GROMACS .gro file of C-alpha atoms in nm:
model
  282
    1MET     CA    1  -3.236  15.890   8.191
    2VAL     CA    2  -2.927  15.689   8.096
    3GLU     CA    3  -3.001  15.420   7.838
    4ARG     CA    4  -2.853  15.084   7.929
    5SER     CA    5  -2.810  14.759   7.740
    6THR     CA    6  -3.112  14.530   7.765
    7GLU     CA    7  -3.065  14.304   7.460
    8ASN     CA    8  -2.708  14.175   7.511
    9GLY     CA    9  -2.589  14.345   7.195
   10TYR     CA   10  -2.233  14.436   7.108
   11ALA     CA   11  -2.096  14.779   7.029
   12LEU     CA   12  -1.837  14.763   6.751
   13ILE     CA   13  -1.598  15.059   6.752
   14THR     CA   14  -1.342  15.116   6.478
   15GLY     CA   15  -1.028  15.288   6.600
   16GLY     CA   16  -1.140  15.186   6.948
   17SER     CA   17  -0.798  15.136   7.104
   18GLN     CA   18  -0.719  15.502   7.171
   19GLY     CA   19  -0.849  15.859   7.156
   20ILE     CA   20  -1.217  15.920   7.091
   21GLY     CA   21  -1.278  15.554   7.005
   22LYS     CA   22  -1.149  15.425   7.337
   23GLN     CA   23  -1.347  15.684   7.530
   24ILE     CA   24  -1.664  15.585   7.344
   25ALA     CA   25  -1.590  15.222   7.429
   26LEU     CA   26  -1.563  15.316   7.797
   27GLU     CA   27  -1.887  15.517   7.781
   28LEU     CA   28  -2.076  15.226   7.626
   29ALA     CA   29  -1.919  14.971   7.860
   30SER     CA   30  -2.042  15.178   8.154
   31ARG     CA   31  -2.395  15.127   8.018
   32GLY     CA   32  -2.355  14.751   8.003
   33TYR     CA   33  -2.277  14.705   7.635
   34ASN     CA   34  -2.031  14.439   7.529
   35ILE     CA   35  -1.742  14.590   7.332
   36LEU     CA   36  -1.569  14.494   7.007
   37ILE     CA   37  -1.257  14.695   6.928
   38VAL     CA   38  -1.134  14.718   6.569
   39ALA     CA   39  -0.792  14.878   6.525
   40LEU     CA   40  -0.450  14.848   6.368
   41HIS     CA   41  -0.216  14.595   6.528
   42HIS     CA   42  -0.054  14.778   6.820
   43PRO     CA   43   0.008  14.714   7.192
   44ASN     CA   44  -0.256  14.973   7.280
   45ILE     CA   45  -0.530  14.730   7.169
   46ALA     CA   46  -0.451  14.494   7.455
   47GLU     CA   47  -0.411  14.788   7.690
   48ALA     CA   48  -0.753  14.924   7.598
   49LYS     CA   49  -0.915  14.583   7.649
   50ALA     CA   50  -0.752  14.542   7.990
   51ASP     CA   51  -0.854  14.891   8.095
   52ILE     CA   52  -1.220  14.836   8.005
   53LEU     CA   53  -1.232  14.494   8.174
   54SER     CA   54  -1.078  14.636   8.490
   55LYS     CA   55  -1.366  14.882   8.520
   56TYR     CA   56  -1.675  14.700   8.389
   57ASP     CA   57  -1.823  14.350   8.406
   58ILE     CA   58  -1.884  14.302   8.033
   59LYS     CA   59  -1.738  14.111   7.740
   60VAL     CA   60  -1.460  14.268   7.532
   61ASP     CA   61  -1.294  14.129   7.222
   62THR     CA   62  -1.058  14.281   6.968
   63ILE     CA   63  -0.953  14.233   6.607
   64SER     CA   64  -0.649  14.388   6.439
   65VAL     CA   65  -0.742  14.505   6.091
   66ASP     CA   66  -0.615  14.772   5.853
   67LEU     CA   67  -0.931  14.945   5.732
   68THR     CA   68  -0.754  15.086   5.429
   69GLU     CA   69  -0.756  14.732   5.287
   70ILE     CA   70  -1.060  14.676   5.064
   71SER     CA   71  -1.131  14.336   5.224
   72SER     CA   72  -1.115  14.466   5.581
   73ALA     CA   73  -1.486  14.535   5.637
   74GLN     CA   74  -1.575  14.185   5.518
   75GLU     CA   75  -1.305  14.044   5.746
   76VAL     CA   76  -1.456  14.220   6.047
   77PHE     CA   77  -1.806  14.106   5.955
   78ASP     CA   78  -1.699  13.744   5.904
   79TRP     CA   79  -1.516  13.748   6.240
   80CYS     CA   80  -1.830  13.869   6.418
   81ASN     CA   81  -2.039  13.598   6.251
   82LYS     CA   82  -1.787  13.328   6.339
   83GLU     CA   83  -1.776  13.435   6.704
   84GLY     CA   84  -2.153  13.486   6.730
   85TYR     CA   85  -2.131  13.860   6.800
   86LYS     CA   86  -2.451  14.049   6.713
   87VAL     CA   87  -2.376  14.418   6.659
   88GLN     CA   88  -2.636  14.658   6.799
   89ILE     CA   89  -2.419  14.970   6.786
   90LEU     CA   90  -2.176  15.048   6.504
   91VAL     CA   91  -1.933  15.333   6.570
   92ASN     CA   92  -1.738  15.447   6.265
   93ASN     CA   93  -1.461  15.631   6.443
   94ALA     CA   94  -1.142  15.520   6.265
   95GLY     CA   95  -0.999  15.781   6.036
   96PHE     CA   96  -0.731  16.044   6.010
   97GLY     CA   97  -0.682  16.397   5.889
   98TYR     CA   98  -0.404  16.630   5.788
   99ALA     CA   99  -0.318  16.990   5.720
  100GLY     CA  100  -0.088  17.129   5.454
  101ALA     CA  101  -0.065  17.201   5.084
  102PHE     CA  102  -0.221  16.941   4.855
  103GLU     CA  103   0.115  16.875   4.688
  104SER     CA  104   0.282  16.805   5.025
  105TYR     CA  105   0.137  16.452   5.037
  106ASN     CA  106   0.155  16.174   4.779
  107HIS     CA  107  -0.131  15.993   4.610
  108GLU     CA  108  -0.097  15.691   4.840
  109PHE     CA  109  -0.161  15.913   5.142
  110TYR     CA  110  -0.484  16.044   4.988
  111ASP     CA  111  -0.588  15.697   4.875
  112ASN     CA  112  -0.561  15.566   5.233
  113LEU     CA  113  -0.735  15.873   5.367
  114MET     CA  114  -1.036  15.823   5.140
  115LYS     CA  115  -1.057  15.450   5.206
  116ILE     CA  116  -1.064  15.481   5.582
  117ASN     CA  117  -1.274  15.800   5.604
  118MET     CA  118  -1.535  15.704   5.344
  119VAL     CA  119  -1.514  15.351   5.204
  120ALA     CA  120  -1.479  15.165   5.534
  121PRO     CA  121  -1.781  15.332   5.703
  122VAL     CA  122  -2.004  15.267   5.401
  123ASN     CA  123  -1.900  14.903   5.376
  124LEU     CA  124  -1.942  14.841   5.749
  125CYS     CA  125  -2.286  15.004   5.751
  126ARG     CA  126  -2.399  14.782   5.465
  127LEU     CA  127  -2.257  14.461   5.607
  128PHE     CA  128  -2.396  14.508   5.957
  129LEU     CA  129  -2.735  14.653   5.861
  130ASP     CA  130  -2.926  14.328   5.909
  131ASP     CA  131  -2.768  14.285   6.253
  132LEU     CA  132  -2.867  14.638   6.350
  133LYS     CA  133  -3.224  14.588   6.228
  134SER     CA  134  -3.261  14.270   6.435
  135PHE     CA  135  -3.266  14.476   6.757
  136SER     CA  136  -3.561  14.683   6.873
  137ARG     CA  137  -3.320  14.975   6.861
  138GLY     CA  138  -2.997  14.980   6.662
  139TYR     CA  139  -2.752  15.266   6.631
  140ILE     CA  140  -2.490  15.392   6.388
  141LEU     CA  141  -2.262  15.665   6.520
  142ASN     CA  142  -2.032  15.834   6.268
  143ILE     CA  143  -1.748  16.056   6.383
  144GLY     CA  144  -1.747  16.352   6.148
  145SER     CA  145  -1.591  16.695   6.166
  146ALA     CA  146  -1.676  17.063   6.151
  147ALA     CA  147  -1.475  17.048   5.827
  148ALA     CA  148  -1.788  16.897   5.672
  149TYR     CA  149  -1.950  17.241   5.663
  150SER     CA  150  -1.702  17.416   5.435
  151ASP     CA  151  -1.458  17.359   5.153
  152MET     CA  152  -1.114  17.390   5.313
  153PRO     CA  153  -0.794  17.493   5.137
  154PHE     CA  154  -0.496  17.307   5.288
  155LYS     CA  155  -0.735  17.036   5.410
  156THR     CA  156  -0.886  16.977   5.068
  157VAL     CA  157  -0.931  16.600   5.065
  158TYR     CA  158  -0.997  16.563   5.438
  159ALA     CA  159  -1.280  16.817   5.431
  160ALA     CA  160  -1.428  16.648   5.124
  161THR     CA  161  -1.431  16.308   5.299
  162LYS     CA  162  -1.611  16.455   5.598
  163LYS     CA  163  -1.867  16.625   5.374
  164PHE     CA  164  -1.927  16.284   5.216
  165LEU     CA  165  -1.975  16.117   5.557
  166TYR     CA  166  -2.211  16.394   5.666
  167GLY     CA  167  -2.431  16.360   5.358
  168PHE     CA  168  -2.422  15.981   5.373
  169THR     CA  169  -2.535  15.984   5.738
  170LEU     CA  170  -2.831  16.214   5.680
  171ALA     CA  171  -2.948  16.035   5.368
  172LEU     CA  172  -2.924  15.684   5.513
  173ARG     CA  173  -3.096  15.800   5.832
  174GLU     CA  174  -3.395  15.906   5.621
  175GLU     CA  175  -3.395  15.574   5.434
  176LEU     CA  176  -3.406  15.388   5.766
  177ARG     CA  177  -3.663  15.619   5.929
  178ASP     CA  178  -3.928  15.346   5.956
  179THR     CA  179  -3.687  15.090   6.104
  180GLY     CA  180  -3.543  15.072   6.454
  181VAL     CA  181  -3.203  15.192   6.331
  182SER     CA  182  -3.100  15.554   6.377
  183LEU     CA  183  -2.789  15.733   6.252
  184THR     CA  184  -2.605  16.012   6.429
  185ILE     CA  185  -2.300  16.214   6.326
  186ILE     CA  186  -2.094  16.429   6.560
  187CYS     CA  187  -1.899  16.717   6.407
  188PRO     CA  188  -1.627  16.845   6.640
  189SER     CA  189  -1.355  17.089   6.547
  190GLY     CA  190  -1.017  17.019   6.709
  191VAL     CA  191  -0.976  16.716   6.935
  192ALA     CA  192  -0.660  16.671   7.144
  193THR     CA  193  -0.592  16.311   7.042
  194ASN     CA  194  -0.211  16.318   7.015
  195ALA     CA  195   0.098  16.537   7.040
  196SER     CA  196   0.110  16.621   6.668
  197VAL     CA  197  -0.246  16.751   6.673
  198MET     CA  198  -0.179  16.958   6.984
  199GLN     CA  199   0.134  17.114   6.832
  200ASN     CA  200  -0.053  17.211   6.517
  201VAL     CA  201  -0.338  17.354   6.724
  202LYS     CA  202  -0.087  17.562   6.918
  203ASP     CA  203   0.068  17.689   6.595
  204MET     CA  204  -0.275  17.783   6.456
  205GLY     CA  205  -0.339  18.034   6.734
  206ALA     CA  206  -0.602  18.126   6.994
  207VAL     CA  207  -0.915  18.038   6.796
  208ALA     CA  208  -0.785  17.689   6.725
  209ARG     CA  209  -0.706  17.640   7.094
  210LEU     CA  210  -1.052  17.756   7.200
  211SER     CA  211  -1.222  17.521   6.954
  212THR     CA  212  -1.022  17.217   7.065
  213THR     CA  213  -1.158  16.978   7.325
  214THR     CA  214  -1.081  16.636   7.473
  215PRO     CA  215  -1.169  16.286   7.352
  216GLU     CA  216  -1.359  16.233   7.677
  217HIS     CA  217  -1.583  16.533   7.610
  218ILE     CA  218  -1.654  16.427   7.252
  219ALA     CA  219  -1.727  16.068   7.355
  220HIS     CA  220  -1.973  16.176   7.622
  221LYS     CA  221  -2.156  16.414   7.388
  222ALA     CA  222  -2.158  16.157   7.107
  223VAL     CA  223  -2.299  15.869   7.312
  224LYS     CA  224  -2.558  16.087   7.485
  225GLY     CA  225  -2.675  16.230   7.151
  226MET     CA  226  -2.677  15.890   6.983
  227PHE     CA  227  -2.910  15.742   7.245
  228ALA     CA  228  -3.129  16.053   7.217
  229ARG     CA  229  -3.146  15.964   6.845
  230LYS     CA  230  -3.016  16.303   6.739
  231THR     CA  231  -2.915  16.349   6.377
  232VAL     CA  232  -2.624  16.594   6.410
  233ILE     CA  233  -2.422  16.694   6.715
  234VAL     CA  234  -2.199  17.004   6.717
  235PRO     CA  235  -2.033  16.983   7.059
  236LEU     CA  236  -1.886  17.330   7.130
  237ALA     CA  237  -2.041  17.677   7.125
  238ILE     CA  238  -1.749  17.817   6.927
  239THR     CA  239  -1.790  17.539   6.669
  240LYS     CA  240  -2.160  17.623   6.639
  241LEU     CA  241  -2.057  17.986   6.579
  242TYR     CA  242  -1.823  17.870   6.300
  243VAL     CA  243  -2.102  17.666   6.140
  244GLY     CA  244  -2.326  17.973   6.152
  245MET     CA  245  -2.057  18.184   5.983
  246VAL     CA  246  -2.016  17.927   5.708
  247ARG     CA  247  -2.388  17.939   5.636
  248LEU     CA  248  -2.403  18.320   5.632
  249LEU     CA  249  -2.085  18.422   5.451
  250PRO     CA  250  -2.038  18.379   5.075
  251ARG     CA  251  -1.832  18.073   4.986
  252GLY     CA  252  -1.555  18.278   4.823
  253ILE     CA  253  -1.500  18.482   5.140
  254MET     CA  254  -1.488  18.170   5.357
  255LEU     CA  255  -1.240  18.004   5.122
  256ARG     CA  256  -1.008  18.305   5.136
  257MET     CA  257  -1.037  18.333   5.516
  258ILE     CA  258  -0.954  17.966   5.571
  259GLY     CA  259  -0.679  17.966   5.308
  260ASN     CA  260  -0.513  18.276   5.454
  261LYS     CA  261  -0.524  18.126   5.804
  262PHE     CA  262  -0.342  17.811   5.697
  263ARG     CA  263  -0.093  18.000   5.476
  264LYS     CA  264   0.026  18.199   5.777
  265SER     CA  265   0.058  17.901   6.010
  266LYS     CA  266   0.348  17.658   6.035
  267VAL     CA  267   0.178  17.321   6.010
  268LYS     CA  268   0.376  17.006   6.078
  269LEU     CA  269   0.302  16.742   5.816
  270TYR     CA  270   0.086  16.452   5.936
  271LYS     CA  271   0.145  16.078   5.904
  272THR     CA  272  -0.104  15.804   5.832
  273PRO     CA  273  -0.180  15.573   6.128
  274GLN     CA  274   0.013  15.303   5.943
  275GLN     CA  275   0.320  15.527   5.918
  276GLN     CA  276   0.294  15.620   6.285
  277ASN     CA  277   0.268  15.253   6.382
  278ALA     CA  278   0.583  15.179   6.182
  279ASP     CA  279   0.764  15.463   6.360
  280ASP     CA  280   0.651  15.335   6.701
  281ALA     CA  281   0.779  14.986   6.619
  282ALA     CA  282   1.118  15.111   6.498
   0.00000   0.00000   0.00000
């Protein structure tokens, strides 16, 4: 049975203007939920809004915010209060990753990575918790990664942020067990969100290609699992196999295997979303 909106709540989706976030917005809109898109200032915000409105008879609003700014979560919360938007579903999707040697990126890159992958989800969860509790059923959906299951050379900080989000999700879910709010985290491996990701997947070889899927597939699995009140979703069979290997093999062996794989690949350096936006505007 498909769960549909019955309480006129809003679904707030960070990074909701493209990729997984936009597809989750479309999935939730199809179930009658009003949509709030939080994303960096970019023409694709208006495009996403128009696309959703062309397909579904719901309300959609957007706010352009840089979630690496410490005041951003409060800004989003204050905007919702001012406009009278009650958030029933919080989707912490915004974030970014990278691959490459630790010394290939500067400290500002890692600072932004940690703020958007860890600090923003925590702050948004805390600010919107009373809203979520006010509904008979409230939901928090965190977009994690299979990287949460292992320490990862050449993705050192990214993997650590996803391990943090994984642990945070499970612990807060237990705290809120006797409320109407449930937390779910989905842990995909590769997701074909842009050309840079696809090129790096291609360079990584056959296993990387087999473990990569589409934003549409992840969004469908995530929303279905969230409404089923699942704790953790691992969307692909090959990703489940990887998780099983991580649990069985000694940590030292896994570290060497992952490190050797990345050493042999030619990985194109990633940019932050802010850097990519600046390039698009140039």
